[in-house]
Amino acid sequence: MNSKTEIQTQFEEMAKAYTEKTGVEVEVYNADTDTTVASQVATRYASNDPYTITMVDAKDIYALADEYAYDLSNEDWASHTKLGITVNGKLAGFPFCVEARGLIYNAEAIEKITGEEFKPENYATLDAFKGLLDQLKAGGMEQPTAILSEYWSLGAHYFAEVYEQQKDPDAFVNGLLGGTEDLDNNAKFNELMDTFDVLKEYNYMKGSAANADREESSMKLAAGDVAFMFGGNWDWSVIKEYDHSDKMGIMPVPENTSDSTNTTLVGGGTKYLFVDASDNTSDEQRKAALDFLNWLVSDADGNAFLTESCALVPAFDQVTADALDPLSTSVKEYADAGLIATYDFLPDDHMTVVGQEIMQKYLDDAMSRAEMAAAVEEYFKSATPIKH
């Protein structure tokens, strides 16, 4: 089952080619976007008809590993990645790809105004970044930023960095769940919101920001009408549809901070494959599944499927990625140096509640920062923790 639905066509084409090459029949199921992946997997197990290989999110591996996942510890690829998920001594999760988020930039558009090479590391602080925005504005780009208004971008991607950039994300989230954290006076919360306020100030949709259209924002970034948009390497799938500059990339979120969180991206393995260990899968099917995972990592065609057909950043050190798009190239450079780990254990409704009911209001200046902090704290009082 493929739960990364934007690459379903690539998966189906790969399956045909793989069958022709190996004689192994492969059928790829596209996940239903109207229900959670976990519920779809549960339905298959309830009917004793599980997928041989299932693509899930990291938190699903933790939930399913003990009962359903085959131990992959002895596979050849295991020593070539730091992102596999081990649960109770069992290597259960095969990292399918690496994704990361930060500020996507159009270097060509920036350099056209500044007249000098754009070096992201020169704008790691909010003060330096704001100075650049003022320079762009003075040079004719009146509104240099775009903010995606979708709840998943606001709740699961931007606000999530408030937890991920803490010294101990798990302890911080547990503190919120226990009602002991003071978000309004938390340094990291305020540093990230200071940056968000600057992004709002220079946003091309200022005044009706919650109505921003992802397609239009991506188009403006591609064309150089704006210079920056918060997002991730997955956004290339939208940007590439427009007349775009290839001189683009992703940089860490600028912050006036005393730590090093403004020098790297937040990211990690975002989709994981597990192989069914139940009696409903035959030894022959399981062997074919293990061969397929090794093919992805060790075969040139498997590598090309990941990096060229799907434009994914590989999680394995021996997989070359020369054909990656500009955003994924940025991500790989930061990933090779080390990423701030994605926090995979936020409550299931965090994305919709914090993203849609809180952050969208803050984006449209319908809620103050103090009110936002209080609303998030109130949400956590009744949120359901994710066991891990």
Coordinates of C-alpha atoms in Angstrom, one line a residue, residues 104-290:
I104 CA 12.0 27.9 0.2
Y105 CA 13.9 30.6 -1.7
N106 CA 14.2 31.8 -5.3
A107 CA 17.9 32.9 -5.4
E108 CA 17.6 34.2 -8.9
A109 CA 14.9 36.6 -8.0
I110 CA 16.9 37.8 -4.9
E111 CA 20.1 38.3 -6.8
K112 CA 18.4 40.2 -9.5
I113 CA 17.6 42.9 -7.0
T114 CA 20.6 42.7 -4.6
G115 CA 23.2 42.3 -7.4
E116 CA 25.2 39.8 -5.3
E117 CA 25.2 36.0 -4.8
F118 CA 22.6 34.8 -2.4
K119 CA 24.1 32.8 0.5
P120 CA 21.4 31.5 2.9
E121 CA 23.9 31.2 5.8
N122 CA 24.2 35.0 5.8
Y123 CA 20.6 35.4 6.8
A124 CA 20.3 32.9 9.6
T125 CA 19.2 35.6 12.1
L126 CA 15.9 37.3 11.9
D127 CA 17.6 40.7 12.0
A128 CA 19.7 39.9 8.9
F129 CA 16.7 38.3 7.1
K130 CA 14.4 41.3 7.8
G131 CA 17.2 43.5 6.4
L132 CA 17.2 41.5 3.2
L133 CA 13.4 41.7 2.9
D134 CA 13.6 45.5 3.3
Q135 CA 16.3 45.5 0.5
L136 CA 14.0 43.4 -1.7
K137 CA 11.1 45.7 -1.1
A138 CA 13.2 48.8 -1.8
G139 CA 14.3 47.1 -5.0
G140 CA 10.7 46.7 -6.3
M141 CA 9.6 43.4 -4.8
E142 CA 6.9 45.0 -2.6
Q143 CA 5.8 41.7 -0.9
P144 CA 8.7 39.3 -0.8
T145 CA 7.1 36.4 1.2
A146 CA 4.3 33.9 0.8
I147 CA 2.7 31.9 3.6
L148 CA 0.8 28.7 2.7
S149 CA -2.6 29.0 4.5
E150 CA -3.3 25.2 4.6
Y151 CA -3.9 23.9 8.1
W152 CA -1.3 21.1 7.6
S153 CA 1.4 23.6 6.7
L154 CA 0.6 25.8 9.6
G155 CA -0.1 23.2 12.2
A156 CA 2.0 20.1 11.3
H157 CA 4.9 22.0 9.7
Y158 CA 5.5 25.5 11.0
F159 CA 4.1 25.3 14.5
A160 CA 5.5 21.8 15.0
E161 CA 9.0 23.4 15.0
V162 CA 8.0 25.0 18.4
Y163 CA 8.2 21.4 19.8
E164 CA 11.0 20.1 17.6
Q165 CA 13.4 22.9 18.4
Q166 CA 13.1 22.4 22.1
K167 CA 16.1 20.8 23.9
D168 CA 13.9 17.8 24.8
P169 CA 10.8 17.8 22.5
D170 CA 9.2 14.8 24.3
A171 CA 9.5 16.3 27.7
F172 CA 8.1 19.6 26.4
V173 CA 5.1 18.0 24.8
N174 CA 4.5 15.9 27.9
G175 CA 4.6 19.2 29.9
L176 CA 1.9 20.7 27.6
L177 CA -0.2 17.6 28.0
G178 CA 0.2 17.8 31.8
G179 CA -0.5 21.5 31.8
T180 CA 2.9 22.5 33.3
E181 CA 4.4 24.4 30.3
D182 CA 4.0 28.2 30.0
L183 CA 4.0 28.6 26.2
D184 CA 3.6 32.3 26.2
N185 CA 7.0 32.7 28.0
N186 CA 8.8 29.9 26.2
A187 CA 11.9 31.3 24.3
K188 CA 11.6 29.0 21.3
F189 CA 7.9 29.7 20.9
N190 CA 8.6 33.4 20.8
E191 CA 11.6 33.1 18.5
L192 CA 9.6 31.2 15.9
M193 CA 6.6 33.5 16.3
D194 CA 8.8 36.5 15.9
T195 CA 9.9 35.1 12.5
F196 CA 6.3 34.2 11.6
D197 CA 5.3 37.8 12.3
V198 CA 7.9 39.1 9.9
L199 CA 6.7 36.6 7.3
K200 CA 3.2 37.9 7.8
E201 CA 4.3 41.5 7.6
Y202 CA 5.8 41.0 4.1
N203 CA 3.2 38.5 2.9
Y204 CA 1.8 39.1 -0.5
M205 CA -1.7 38.1 0.9
K206 CA -1.5 40.3 4.0
G207 CA -5.0 41.2 5.0
S208 CA -6.6 38.0 3.7
A209 CA -3.8 35.5 4.3
A210 CA -6.0 32.6 5.3
N211 CA -7.4 32.7 1.8
A212 CA -4.1 32.2 0.1
D213 CA -4.1 29.6 -2.6
R214 CA -1.2 27.1 -2.6
E215 CA -1.1 27.1 -6.4
E216 CA -0.9 30.8 -6.7
S217 CA 1.7 31.1 -3.9
S218 CA 3.9 28.4 -5.6
M219 CA 3.5 30.1 -8.9
K220 CA 4.6 33.5 -7.5
L221 CA 7.6 31.9 -5.9
A222 CA 8.5 30.0 -9.2
A223 CA 8.2 33.3 -11.2
G224 CA 10.2 35.3 -8.7
D225 CA 7.3 37.6 -7.8
V226 CA 8.0 36.6 -4.2
A227 CA 11.4 35.4 -2.8
F228 CA 10.5 33.2 0.1
M229 CA 7.8 30.7 1.1
F230 CA 7.8 28.3 4.1
G231 CA 7.5 24.7 3.0
G232 CA 9.3 21.5 2.2
N233 CA 10.9 19.7 -0.7
W234 CA 7.5 18.1 -1.5
D235 CA 6.5 21.5 -2.7
W236 CA 8.6 21.0 -5.9
S237 CA 5.7 18.9 -7.2
V238 CA 3.7 22.1 -7.4
I239 CA 6.4 24.5 -8.3
K240 CA 7.7 22.5 -11.2
E241 CA 4.4 22.9 -13.0
Y242 CA 5.1 26.6 -13.6
D243 CA 7.8 28.5 -15.4
H244 CA 10.4 28.4 -12.7
S245 CA 14.0 29.2 -11.9
D246 CA 16.3 26.2 -11.2
K247 CA 18.2 28.4 -8.8
M248 CA 16.1 27.6 -5.8
G249 CA 16.6 25.8 -2.5
I250 CA 15.5 25.5 1.1
M251 CA 17.2 27.3 4.1
P252 CA 16.5 27.0 7.8
V253 CA 13.9 29.3 9.4
P254 CA 15.8 32.5 10.4
E255 CA 15.7 33.2 14.1
N256 CA 17.2 35.5 16.6
T257 CA 18.3 32.6 18.8
S258 CA 21.1 31.6 21.1
D259 CA 21.1 28.0 19.9
S260 CA 22.0 26.5 16.5
T261 CA 18.5 25.7 15.4
N262 CA 18.7 28.4 12.7
T263 CA 21.5 26.6 10.9
T264 CA 19.8 23.4 9.9
L265 CA 16.5 22.1 8.6
V266 CA 13.9 20.1 10.5
G267 CA 13.2 16.8 8.9
G268 CA 13.9 13.0 8.8
G269 CA 12.3 9.9 7.5
T270 CA 8.6 10.8 6.7
K271 CA 7.3 7.6 5.2
Y272 CA 8.3 4.0 6.3
L273 CA 7.7 0.6 4.9
F274 CA 7.1 -2.5 7.0
V275 CA 6.8 -6.1 5.9
D276 CA 4.0 -8.2 7.3
A277 CA 5.1 -10.8 9.8
S278 CA 1.7 -12.5 10.2
D279 CA 0.7 -16.0 9.0
N280 CA -1.5 -14.3 6.4
T281 CA 1.6 -13.6 4.4
S282 CA 3.5 -16.6 2.9
D283 CA 7.2 -17.1 3.2
E284 CA 7.5 -16.7 -0.5
Q285 CA 5.6 -13.3 -0.4
R286 CA 7.8 -12.2 2.5
K287 CA 11.0 -13.2 0.7
A288 CA 9.8 -11.2 -2.4
A289 CA 9.1 -8.2 -0.2
L290 CA 12.6 -8.3 1.3

